[in-house]
C-alpha positions as YAML, in Angstrom:
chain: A
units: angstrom
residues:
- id: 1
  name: UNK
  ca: [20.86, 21.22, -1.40]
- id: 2
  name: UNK
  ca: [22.79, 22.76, 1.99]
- id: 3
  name: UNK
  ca: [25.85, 21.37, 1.44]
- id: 4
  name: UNK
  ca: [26.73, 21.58, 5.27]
- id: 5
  name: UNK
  ca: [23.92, 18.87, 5.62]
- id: 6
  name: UNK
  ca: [26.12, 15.68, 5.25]
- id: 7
  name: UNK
  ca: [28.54, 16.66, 7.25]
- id: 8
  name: UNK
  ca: [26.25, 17.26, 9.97]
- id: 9
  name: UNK
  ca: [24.78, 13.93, 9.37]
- id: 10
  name: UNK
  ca: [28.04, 12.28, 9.50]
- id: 11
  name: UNK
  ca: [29.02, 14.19, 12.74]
- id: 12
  name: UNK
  ca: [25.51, 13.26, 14.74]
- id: 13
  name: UNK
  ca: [25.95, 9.92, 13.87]
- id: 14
  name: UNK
  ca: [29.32, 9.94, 14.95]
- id: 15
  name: UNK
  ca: [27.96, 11.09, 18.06]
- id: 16
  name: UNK
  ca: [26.08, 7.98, 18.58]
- id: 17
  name: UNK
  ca: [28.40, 5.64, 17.83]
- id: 18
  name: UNK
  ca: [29.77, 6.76, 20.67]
- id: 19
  name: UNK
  ca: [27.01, 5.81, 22.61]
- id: 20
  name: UNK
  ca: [26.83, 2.66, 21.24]
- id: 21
  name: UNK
  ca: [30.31, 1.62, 23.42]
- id: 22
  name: UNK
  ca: [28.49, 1.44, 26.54]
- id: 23
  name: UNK
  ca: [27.22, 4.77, 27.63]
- id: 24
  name: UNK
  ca: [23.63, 3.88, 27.51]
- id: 25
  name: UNK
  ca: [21.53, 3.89, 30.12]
- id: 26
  name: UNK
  ca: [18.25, 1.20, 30.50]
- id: 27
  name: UNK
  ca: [15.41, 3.58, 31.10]
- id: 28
  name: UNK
  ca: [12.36, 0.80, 30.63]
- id: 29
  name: UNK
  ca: [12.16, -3.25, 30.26]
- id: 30
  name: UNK
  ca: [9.10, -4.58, 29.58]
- id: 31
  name: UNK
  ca: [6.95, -6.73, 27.46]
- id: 32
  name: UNK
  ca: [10.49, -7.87, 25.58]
- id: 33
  name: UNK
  ca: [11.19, -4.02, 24.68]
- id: 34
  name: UNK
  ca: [13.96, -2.04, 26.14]
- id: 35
  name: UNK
  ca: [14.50, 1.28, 25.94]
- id: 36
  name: UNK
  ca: [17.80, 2.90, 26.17]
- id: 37
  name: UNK
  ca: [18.53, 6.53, 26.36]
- id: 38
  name: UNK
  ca: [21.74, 8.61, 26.20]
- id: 39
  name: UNK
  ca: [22.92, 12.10, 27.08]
- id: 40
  name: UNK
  ca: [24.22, 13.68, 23.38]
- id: 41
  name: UNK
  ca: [27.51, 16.45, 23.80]
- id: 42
  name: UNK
  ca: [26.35, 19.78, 23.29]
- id: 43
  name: UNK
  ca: [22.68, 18.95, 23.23]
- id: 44
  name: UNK
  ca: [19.69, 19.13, 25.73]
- id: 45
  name: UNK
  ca: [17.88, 16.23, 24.06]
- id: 46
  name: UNK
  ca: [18.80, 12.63, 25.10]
- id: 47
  name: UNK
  ca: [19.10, 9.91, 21.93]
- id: 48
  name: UNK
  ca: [17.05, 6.84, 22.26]
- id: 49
  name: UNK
  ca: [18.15, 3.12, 21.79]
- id: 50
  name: UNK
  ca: [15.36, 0.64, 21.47]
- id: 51
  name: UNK
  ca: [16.04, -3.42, 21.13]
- id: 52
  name: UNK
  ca: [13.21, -6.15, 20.84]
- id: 53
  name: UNK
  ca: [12.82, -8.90, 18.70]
- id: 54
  name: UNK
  ca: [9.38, -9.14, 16.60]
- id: 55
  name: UNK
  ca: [7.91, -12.10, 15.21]
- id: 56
  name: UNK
  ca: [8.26, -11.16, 11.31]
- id: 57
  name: UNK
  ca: [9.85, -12.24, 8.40]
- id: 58
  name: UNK
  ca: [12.76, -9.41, 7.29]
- id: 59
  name: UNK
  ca: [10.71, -8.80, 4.47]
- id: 60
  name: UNK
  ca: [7.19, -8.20, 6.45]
- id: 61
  name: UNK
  ca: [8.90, -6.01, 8.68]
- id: 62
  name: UNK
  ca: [10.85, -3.66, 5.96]
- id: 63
  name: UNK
  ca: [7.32, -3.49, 4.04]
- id: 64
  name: UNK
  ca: [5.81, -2.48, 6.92]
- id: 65
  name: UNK
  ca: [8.31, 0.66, 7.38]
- id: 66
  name: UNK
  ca: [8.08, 1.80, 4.10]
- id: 67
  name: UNK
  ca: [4.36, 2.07, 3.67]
- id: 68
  name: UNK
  ca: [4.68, 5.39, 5.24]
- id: 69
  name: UNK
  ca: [1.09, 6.14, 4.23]
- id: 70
  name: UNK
  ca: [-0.11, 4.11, 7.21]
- id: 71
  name: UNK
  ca: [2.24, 5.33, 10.06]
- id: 72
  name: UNK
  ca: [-0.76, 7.14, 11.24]
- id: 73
  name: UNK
  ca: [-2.21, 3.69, 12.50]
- id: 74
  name: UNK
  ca: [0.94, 2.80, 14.30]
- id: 75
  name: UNK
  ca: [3.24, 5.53, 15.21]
- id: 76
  name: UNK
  ca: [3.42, 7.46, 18.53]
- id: 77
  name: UNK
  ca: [1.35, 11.29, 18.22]
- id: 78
  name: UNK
  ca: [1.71, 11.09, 14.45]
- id: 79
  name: UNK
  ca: [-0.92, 13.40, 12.51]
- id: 80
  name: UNK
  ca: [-0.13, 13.11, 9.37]
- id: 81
  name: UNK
  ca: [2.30, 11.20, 7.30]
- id: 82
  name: UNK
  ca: [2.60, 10.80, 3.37]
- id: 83
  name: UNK
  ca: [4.86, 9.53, 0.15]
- id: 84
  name: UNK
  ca: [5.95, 12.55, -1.13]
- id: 85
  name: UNK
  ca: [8.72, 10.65, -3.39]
- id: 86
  name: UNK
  ca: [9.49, 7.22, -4.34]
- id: 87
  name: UNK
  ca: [13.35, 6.65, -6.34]
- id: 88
  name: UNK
  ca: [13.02, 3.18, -6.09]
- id: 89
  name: UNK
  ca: [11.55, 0.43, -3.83]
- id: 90
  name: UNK
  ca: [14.26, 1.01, -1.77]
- id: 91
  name: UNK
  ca: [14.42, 4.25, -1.34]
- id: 92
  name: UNK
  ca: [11.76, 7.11, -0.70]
- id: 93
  name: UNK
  ca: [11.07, 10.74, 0.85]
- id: 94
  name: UNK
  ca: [8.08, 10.99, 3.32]
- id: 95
  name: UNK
  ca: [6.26, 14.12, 4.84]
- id: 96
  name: UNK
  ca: [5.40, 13.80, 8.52]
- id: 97
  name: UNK
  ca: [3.83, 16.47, 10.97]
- id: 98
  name: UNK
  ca: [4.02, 14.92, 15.14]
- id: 99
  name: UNK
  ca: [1.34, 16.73, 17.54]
- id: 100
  name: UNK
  ca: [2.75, 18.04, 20.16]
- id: 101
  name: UNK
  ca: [0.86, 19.02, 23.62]
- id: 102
  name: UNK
  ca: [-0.31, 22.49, 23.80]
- id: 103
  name: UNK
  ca: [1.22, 25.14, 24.54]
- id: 104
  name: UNK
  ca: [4.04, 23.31, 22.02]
- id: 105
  name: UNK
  ca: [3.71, 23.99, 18.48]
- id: 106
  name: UNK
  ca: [3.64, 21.06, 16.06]
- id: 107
  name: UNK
  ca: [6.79, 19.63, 14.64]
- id: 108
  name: UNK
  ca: [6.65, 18.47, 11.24]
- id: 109
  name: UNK
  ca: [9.95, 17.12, 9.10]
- id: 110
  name: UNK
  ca: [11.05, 15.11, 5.17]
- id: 111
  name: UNK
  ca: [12.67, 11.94, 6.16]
- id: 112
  name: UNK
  ca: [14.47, 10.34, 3.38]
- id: 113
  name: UNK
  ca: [14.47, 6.34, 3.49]
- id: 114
  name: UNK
  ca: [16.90, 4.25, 2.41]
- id: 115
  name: UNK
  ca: [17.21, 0.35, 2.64]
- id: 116
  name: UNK
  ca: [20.36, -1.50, 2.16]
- id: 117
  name: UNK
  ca: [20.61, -5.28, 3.18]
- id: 118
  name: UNK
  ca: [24.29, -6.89, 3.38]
- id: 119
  name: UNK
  ca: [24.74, -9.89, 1.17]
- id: 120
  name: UNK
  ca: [26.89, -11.85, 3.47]
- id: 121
  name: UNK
  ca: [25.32, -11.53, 6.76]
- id: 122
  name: UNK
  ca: [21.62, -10.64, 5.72]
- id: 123
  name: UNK
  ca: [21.46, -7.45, 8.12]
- id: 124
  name: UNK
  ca: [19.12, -5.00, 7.20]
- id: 125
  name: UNK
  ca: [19.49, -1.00, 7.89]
- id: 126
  name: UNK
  ca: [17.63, 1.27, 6.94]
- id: 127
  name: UNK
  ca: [18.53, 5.01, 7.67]
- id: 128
  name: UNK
  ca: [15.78, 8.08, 7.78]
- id: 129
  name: UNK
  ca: [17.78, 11.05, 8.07]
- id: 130
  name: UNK
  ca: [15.59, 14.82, 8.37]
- id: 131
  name: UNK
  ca: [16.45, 16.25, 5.18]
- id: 132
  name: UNK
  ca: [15.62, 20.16, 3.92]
- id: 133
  name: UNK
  ca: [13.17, 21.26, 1.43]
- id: 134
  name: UNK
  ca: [10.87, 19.62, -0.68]
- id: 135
  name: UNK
  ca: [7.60, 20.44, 1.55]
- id: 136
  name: UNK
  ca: [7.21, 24.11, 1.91]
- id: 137
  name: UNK
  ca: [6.83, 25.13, 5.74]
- id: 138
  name: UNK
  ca: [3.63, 25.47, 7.45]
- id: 139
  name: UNK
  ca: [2.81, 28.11, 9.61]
- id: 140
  name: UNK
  ca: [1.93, 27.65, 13.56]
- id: 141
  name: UNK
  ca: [4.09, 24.01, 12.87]
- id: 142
  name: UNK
  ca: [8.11, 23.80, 13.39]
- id: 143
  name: UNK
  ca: [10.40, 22.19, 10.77]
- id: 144
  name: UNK
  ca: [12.49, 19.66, 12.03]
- id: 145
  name: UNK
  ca: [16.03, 20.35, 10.43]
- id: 146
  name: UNK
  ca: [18.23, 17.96, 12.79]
- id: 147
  name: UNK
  ca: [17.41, 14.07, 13.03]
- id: 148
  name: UNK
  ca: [18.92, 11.22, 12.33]
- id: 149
  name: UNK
  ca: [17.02, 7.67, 12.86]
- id: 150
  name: UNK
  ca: [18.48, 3.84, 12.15]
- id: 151
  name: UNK
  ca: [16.57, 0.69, 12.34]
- id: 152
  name: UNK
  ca: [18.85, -2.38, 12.51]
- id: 153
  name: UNK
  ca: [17.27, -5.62, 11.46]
- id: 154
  name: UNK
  ca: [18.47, -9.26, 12.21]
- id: 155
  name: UNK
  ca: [16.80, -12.40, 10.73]
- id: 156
  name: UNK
  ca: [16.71, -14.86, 13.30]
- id: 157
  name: UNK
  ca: [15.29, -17.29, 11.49]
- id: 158
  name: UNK
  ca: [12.22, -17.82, 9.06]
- id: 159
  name: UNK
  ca: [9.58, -15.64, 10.94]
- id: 160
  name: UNK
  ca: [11.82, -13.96, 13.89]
- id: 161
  name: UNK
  ca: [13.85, -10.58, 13.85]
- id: 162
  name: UNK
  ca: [16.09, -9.05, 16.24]
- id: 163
  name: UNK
  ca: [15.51, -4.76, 15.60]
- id: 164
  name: UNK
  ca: [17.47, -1.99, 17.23]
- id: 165
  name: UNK
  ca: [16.24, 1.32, 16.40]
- id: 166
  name: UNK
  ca: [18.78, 4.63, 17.29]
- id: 167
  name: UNK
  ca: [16.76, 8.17, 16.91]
- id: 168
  name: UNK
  ca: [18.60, 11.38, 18.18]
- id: 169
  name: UNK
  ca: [16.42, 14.46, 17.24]
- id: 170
  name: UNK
  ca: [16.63, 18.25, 17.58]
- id: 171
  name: UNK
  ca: [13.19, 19.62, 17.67]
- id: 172
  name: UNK
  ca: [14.22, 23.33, 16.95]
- id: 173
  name: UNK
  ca: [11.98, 26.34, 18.34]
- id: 174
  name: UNK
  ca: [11.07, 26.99, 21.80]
- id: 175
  name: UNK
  ca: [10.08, 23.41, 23.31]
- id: 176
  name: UNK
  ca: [11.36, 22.30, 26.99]
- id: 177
  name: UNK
  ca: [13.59, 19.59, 27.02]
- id: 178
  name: UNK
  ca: [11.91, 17.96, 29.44]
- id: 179
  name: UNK
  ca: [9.14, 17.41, 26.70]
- id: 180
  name: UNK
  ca: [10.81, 16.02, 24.11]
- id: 181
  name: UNK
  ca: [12.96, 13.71, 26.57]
- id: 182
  name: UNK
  ca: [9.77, 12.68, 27.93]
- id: 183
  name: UNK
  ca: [8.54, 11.51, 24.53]
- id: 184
  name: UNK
  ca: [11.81, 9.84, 23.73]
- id: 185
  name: UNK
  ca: [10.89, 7.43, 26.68]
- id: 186
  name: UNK
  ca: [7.39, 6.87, 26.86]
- id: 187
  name: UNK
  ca: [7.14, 7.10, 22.68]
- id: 188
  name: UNK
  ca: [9.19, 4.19, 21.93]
- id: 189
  name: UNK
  ca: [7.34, 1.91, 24.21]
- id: 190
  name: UNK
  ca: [4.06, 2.76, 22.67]
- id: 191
  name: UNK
  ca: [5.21, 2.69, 18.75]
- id: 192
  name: UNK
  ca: [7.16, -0.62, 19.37]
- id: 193
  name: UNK
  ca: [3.70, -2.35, 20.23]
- id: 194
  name: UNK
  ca: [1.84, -1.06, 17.98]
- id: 195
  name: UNK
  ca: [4.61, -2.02, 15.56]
- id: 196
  name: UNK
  ca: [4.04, -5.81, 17.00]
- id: 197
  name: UNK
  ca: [0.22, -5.85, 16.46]
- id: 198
  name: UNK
  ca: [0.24, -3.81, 12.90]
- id: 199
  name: UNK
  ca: [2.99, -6.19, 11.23]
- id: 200
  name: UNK
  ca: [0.64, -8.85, 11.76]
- id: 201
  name: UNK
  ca: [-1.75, -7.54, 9.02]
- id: 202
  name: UNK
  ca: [-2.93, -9.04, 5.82]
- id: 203
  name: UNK
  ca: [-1.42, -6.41, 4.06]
- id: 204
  name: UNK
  ca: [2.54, -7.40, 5.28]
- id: 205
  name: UNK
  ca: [1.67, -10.66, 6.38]
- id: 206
  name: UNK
  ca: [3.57, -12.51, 3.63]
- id: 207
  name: UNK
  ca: [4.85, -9.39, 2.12]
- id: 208
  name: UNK
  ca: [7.67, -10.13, -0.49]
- id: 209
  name: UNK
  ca: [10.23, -7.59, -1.64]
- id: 210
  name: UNK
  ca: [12.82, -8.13, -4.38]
- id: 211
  name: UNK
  ca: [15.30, -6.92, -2.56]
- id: 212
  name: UNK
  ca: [15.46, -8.69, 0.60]
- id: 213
  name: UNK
  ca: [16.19, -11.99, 0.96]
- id: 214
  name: UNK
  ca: [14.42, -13.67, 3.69]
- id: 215
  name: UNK
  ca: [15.74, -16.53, 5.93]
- id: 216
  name: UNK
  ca: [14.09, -20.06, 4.50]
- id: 217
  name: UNK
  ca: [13.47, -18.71, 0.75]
- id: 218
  name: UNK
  ca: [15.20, -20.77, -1.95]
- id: 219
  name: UNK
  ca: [17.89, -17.88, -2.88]
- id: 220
  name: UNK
  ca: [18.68, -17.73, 0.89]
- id: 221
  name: UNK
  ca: [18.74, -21.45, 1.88]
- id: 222
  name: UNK
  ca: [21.45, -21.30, -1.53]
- id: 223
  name: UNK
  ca: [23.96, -18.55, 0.32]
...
Protein backbone atom coordinates (compact mmCIF):
# COMPACT_ATOMS: atom_id res chain seq x y z
CA UNK A 1 0.00 0.00 0.00
CA UNK A 2 1.46 3.86 -0.75
CA UNK A 3 2.34 4.64 2.45
CA UNK A 4 2.06 8.48 1.68
CA UNK A 5 -1.77 7.70 1.37
CA UNK A 6 -2.81 8.30 5.06
CA UNK A 7 -1.14 11.11 5.47
CA UNK A 8 -2.72 12.64 2.61
CA UNK A 9 -5.99 11.55 3.93
CA UNK A 10 -5.35 13.02 7.21
CA UNK A 11 -4.14 16.35 5.61
CA UNK A 12 -7.43 16.75 3.12
CA UNK A 13 -9.50 16.19 5.86
CA UNK A 14 -7.77 18.56 7.84
CA UNK A 15 -8.48 20.82 5.15
CA UNK A 16 -12.10 20.57 5.68
CA UNK A 17 -12.33 20.88 9.03
CA UNK A 18 -11.38 24.01 8.35
CA UNK A 19 -14.22 24.67 6.42
CA UNK A 20 -16.40 23.39 8.76
CA UNK A 21 -15.69 26.82 11.14
CA UNK A 22 -17.69 28.92 8.98
CA UNK A 23 -16.17 29.34 5.61
CA UNK A 24 -18.94 27.77 3.73
CA UNK A 25 -20.84 29.29 1.42
CA UNK A 26 -24.93 28.34 0.75
CA UNK A 27 -24.94 27.68 -2.95
CA UNK A 28 -28.76 26.04 -3.12
CA UNK A 29 -31.89 25.69 -0.54
CA UNK A 30 -34.54 23.84 -1.58
CA UNK A 31 -36.93 21.06 -1.01
CA UNK A 32 -35.23 20.81 2.79
CA UNK A 33 -31.64 20.22 1.09
CA UNK A 34 -28.85 22.65 1.26
CA UNK A 35 -25.94 22.64 -0.43
CA UNK A 36 -22.80 24.17 0.75
CA UNK A 37 -19.64 24.59 -1.14
CA UNK A 38 -16.11 25.73 -0.20
CA UNK A 39 -12.96 26.96 -1.92
CA UNK A 40 -10.05 24.09 -0.83
CA UNK A 41 -6.09 25.79 -0.47
CA UNK A 42 -4.10 24.79 -3.25
CA UNK A 43 -6.89 23.24 -5.24
CA UNK A 44 -9.15 24.29 -8.24
CA UNK A 45 -12.02 22.08 -7.10
CA UNK A 46 -14.50 23.46 -4.48
CA UNK A 47 -15.59 20.74 -1.49
CA UNK A 48 -19.25 20.24 -1.04
CA UNK A 49 -21.33 20.32 2.26
CA UNK A 50 -24.79 18.93 2.02
CA UNK A 51 -27.41 18.96 5.22
CA UNK A 52 -31.11 17.58 5.10
CA UNK A 53 -32.90 15.51 7.30
CA UNK A 54 -34.59 12.19 5.74
CA UNK A 55 -37.37 10.37 7.07
CA UNK A 56 -35.45 6.94 7.97
CA UNK A 57 -34.61 4.95 10.71
CA UNK A 58 -30.44 5.09 11.26
CA UNK A 59 -30.47 1.67 10.37
CA UNK A 60 -32.60 2.02 6.90
CA UNK A 61 -30.47 4.72 5.95
CA UNK A 62 -26.84 3.00 6.67
CA UNK A 63 -28.31 -0.20 4.73
CA UNK A 64 -29.16 1.79 2.11
CA UNK A 65 -25.39 3.19 1.67
CA UNK A 66 -23.82 0.09 1.84
CA UNK A 67 -25.71 -1.83 -0.77
CA UNK A 68 -23.38 -0.33 -3.20
CA UNK A 69 -24.67 -2.73 -5.85
CA UNK A 70 -27.69 -0.48 -6.34
CA UNK A 71 -26.08 3.06 -6.41
CA UNK A 72 -26.77 2.88 -10.04
CA UNK A 73 -30.59 3.50 -9.24
CA UNK A 74 -29.86 6.44 -7.05
CA UNK A 75 -26.64 8.17 -7.51
CA UNK A 76 -25.89 11.24 -9.71
CA UNK A 77 -24.11 10.05 -13.50
CA UNK A 78 -23.10 6.76 -11.90
CA UNK A 79 -22.39 3.88 -14.58
CA UNK A 80 -21.35 1.34 -12.84
CA UNK A 81 -20.85 0.48 -9.25
CA UNK A 82 -19.99 -2.97 -7.51
CA UNK A 83 -18.81 -4.96 -4.09
CA UNK A 84 -15.53 -5.73 -4.86
CA UNK A 85 -14.77 -6.63 -0.98
CA UNK A 86 -16.70 -7.12 2.06
CA UNK A 87 -14.36 -7.36 5.75
CA UNK A 88 -17.27 -7.20 7.68
CA UNK A 89 -20.81 -5.70 7.69
CA UNK A 90 -19.29 -2.72 8.54
CA UNK A 91 -16.82 -2.31 6.42
CA UNK A 92 -16.37 -2.87 2.53
CA UNK A 93 -14.39 -1.80 -0.78
CA UNK A 94 -16.59 -0.78 -3.82
CA UNK A 95 -15.65 -0.18 -7.58
CA UNK A 96 -17.33 2.82 -9.17
CA UNK A 97 -16.84 4.37 -12.76
CA UNK A 98 -18.97 8.28 -12.99
CA UNK A 99 -19.78 9.33 -16.79
CA UNK A 100 -18.60 12.28 -17.50
CA UNK A 101 -19.84 14.65 -20.55
CA UNK A 102 -17.93 14.28 -23.66
CA UNK A 103 -15.17 15.54 -24.54
CA UNK A 104 -14.28 14.43 -20.59
CA UNK A 105 -13.06 11.06 -20.11
CA UNK A 106 -14.73 8.87 -17.50
CA UNK A 107 -13.60 8.88 -13.93
CA UNK A 108 -13.71 5.74 -12.19
CA UNK A 109 -12.25 5.16 -8.33
CA UNK A 110 -12.14 2.07 -5.00
CA UNK A 111 -13.86 3.68 -2.16
CA UNK A 112 -13.32 1.91 1.02
CA UNK A 113 -16.41 2.08 3.55
CA UNK A 114 -16.30 2.12 6.93
CA UNK A 115 -19.16 2.52 9.59
CA UNK A 116 -18.59 3.40 13.11
CA UNK A 117 -21.60 4.49 15.39
CA UNK A 118 -20.70 6.21 18.91
CA UNK A 119 -22.17 4.43 21.87
CA UNK A 120 -22.98 7.44 23.88
CA UNK A 121 -24.50 9.78 21.52
CA UNK A 122 -25.74 7.31 18.71
CA UNK A 123 -24.01 9.38 15.77
CA UNK A 124 -23.28 7.55 12.88
CA UNK A 125 -20.17 8.26 10.34
CA UNK A 126 -19.29 6.59 7.89
CA UNK A 127 -16.08 7.57 5.87
CA UNK A 128 -15.38 6.50 1.96
CA UNK A 129 -12.01 7.53 1.34
CA UNK A 130 -10.49 6.85 -2.70
CA UNK A 131 -8.08 4.27 -1.99
CA UNK A 132 -5.26 2.72 -4.67
CA UNK A 133 -5.24 -0.58 -6.28
CA UNK A 134 -7.32 -3.42 -6.14
CA UNK A 135 -9.19 -2.74 -9.66
CA UNK A 136 -6.71 -2.63 -12.40
CA UNK A 137 -7.12 0.70 -14.56
CA UNK A 138 -9.18 0.94 -17.56
CA UNK A 139 -8.19 2.52 -20.52
CA UNK A 140 -10.07 5.78 -22.11
CA UNK A 141 -11.39 6.10 -18.05
CA UNK A 142 -9.31 8.21 -15.29
CA UNK A 143 -8.52 6.79 -11.82
CA UNK A 144 -9.55 8.84 -9.15
CA UNK A 145 -6.51 8.82 -6.61
CA UNK A 146 -7.64 11.91 -4.32
CA UNK A 147 -11.17 11.86 -2.47
CA UNK A 148 -12.27 11.88 0.65
CA UNK A 149 -16.25 11.64 1.44
CA UNK A 150 -18.14 11.66 5.14
CA UNK A 151 -21.73 11.10 5.79
CA UNK A 152 -22.77 12.24 9.28
CA UNK A 153 -25.93 10.68 10.62
CA UNK A 154 -28.19 11.92 13.54
CA UNK A 155 -31.22 9.93 14.88
CA UNK A 156 -33.80 12.27 15.57
CA UNK A 157 -36.04 10.08 16.73
CA UNK A 158 -37.64 6.62 15.73
CA UNK A 159 -38.02 7.22 11.89
CA UNK A 160 -36.15 10.80 11.41
CA UNK A 161 -32.35 11.54 10.65
CA UNK A 162 -30.46 14.61 10.45
CA UNK A 163 -27.36 13.72 7.49
CA UNK A 164 -24.48 15.97 6.55
CA UNK A 165 -22.47 14.66 3.83
CA UNK A 166 -18.65 16.45 3.18
CA UNK A 167 -17.04 15.22 -0.37
CA UNK A 168 -13.82 17.09 -1.57
CA UNK A 169 -12.51 15.29 -4.77
CA UNK A 170 -9.58 15.62 -7.17
CA UNK A 171 -10.58 14.27 -10.46
CA UNK A 172 -6.96 13.98 -11.90
CA UNK A 173 -6.33 14.28 -15.84
CA UNK A 174 -7.24 17.05 -18.00
CA UNK A 175 -10.95 18.08 -16.88
CA UNK A 176 -11.97 21.98 -16.47
CA UNK A 177 -12.73 22.96 -13.19
CA UNK A 178 -15.59 24.50 -14.09
CA UNK A 179 -16.95 20.88 -14.77
CA UNK A 180 -16.38 19.22 -11.88
CA UNK A 181 -17.50 22.39 -9.70
CA UNK A 182 -20.51 22.34 -11.69
CA UNK A 183 -21.28 18.75 -10.69
CA UNK A 184 -20.42 19.39 -7.09
CA UNK A 185 -23.56 21.74 -7.13
CA UNK A 186 -26.10 20.48 -9.26
CA UNK A 187 -25.02 16.55 -8.23
CA UNK A 188 -25.85 16.76 -4.69
CA UNK A 189 -29.25 18.12 -5.25
CA UNK A 190 -30.16 15.35 -7.57
CA UNK A 191 -28.54 12.25 -5.47
CA UNK A 192 -30.08 13.66 -2.18
CA UNK A 193 -33.67 13.07 -3.74
CA UNK A 194 -33.21 10.23 -5.15
CA UNK A 195 -31.70 9.18 -1.81
CA UNK A 196 -35.30 10.31 -0.24
CA UNK A 197 -37.46 8.26 -2.69
CA UNK A 198 -34.98 4.98 -2.83
CA UNK A 199 -34.75 4.63 1.14
CA UNK A 200 -38.31 4.19 1.06
CA UNK A 201 -38.03 0.69 -0.57
CA UNK A 202 -39.07 -2.69 0.62
CA UNK A 203 -35.72 -3.72 0.54
CA UNK A 204 -34.44 -0.97 3.53
CA UNK A 205 -37.74 -0.27 4.67
CA UNK A 206 -37.33 -1.97 8.07
CA UNK A 207 -33.80 -2.87 7.44
CA UNK A 208 -32.04 -4.09 10.71
CA UNK A 209 -28.29 -4.12 11.23
CA UNK A 210 -26.48 -5.54 14.26
CA UNK A 211 -24.54 -2.89 14.62
CA UNK A 212 -26.60 0.08 14.84
CA UNK A 213 -28.79 0.76 17.35
CA UNK A 214 -31.81 2.55 16.32
CA UNK A 215 -33.78 5.19 18.35
CA UNK A 216 -37.10 3.26 19.94
CA UNK A 217 -35.49 -0.44 19.86
CA UNK A 218 -35.36 -2.16 23.25
CA UNK A 219 -31.32 -1.95 23.56
CA UNK A 220 -31.69 1.82 22.79
CA UNK A 221 -34.75 2.80 24.91
CA UNK A 222 -32.17 0.80 27.80
CA UNK A 223 -29.05 3.47 27.17
Amino acid sequence: MNRKLPFLLLFLLARLAVFGQGLWKLNTDKDGIKIYTAQIPDSKIKAIKVECEVEASPSQLVALLMDVNTSTDWLYHTKTCRLIKQVSPAEIYYYSEVNLPWPAENRDFVAHLTVKQNPDTKVITIDGPAVPGMVPEKKGVVRIEHSTGKWTITPCGPALVKVEYTLHTEPGGNIPAWMVNMFATQGPLQVFENLKQQVQKPAYKNAVLSYIENPGSRLYSKL
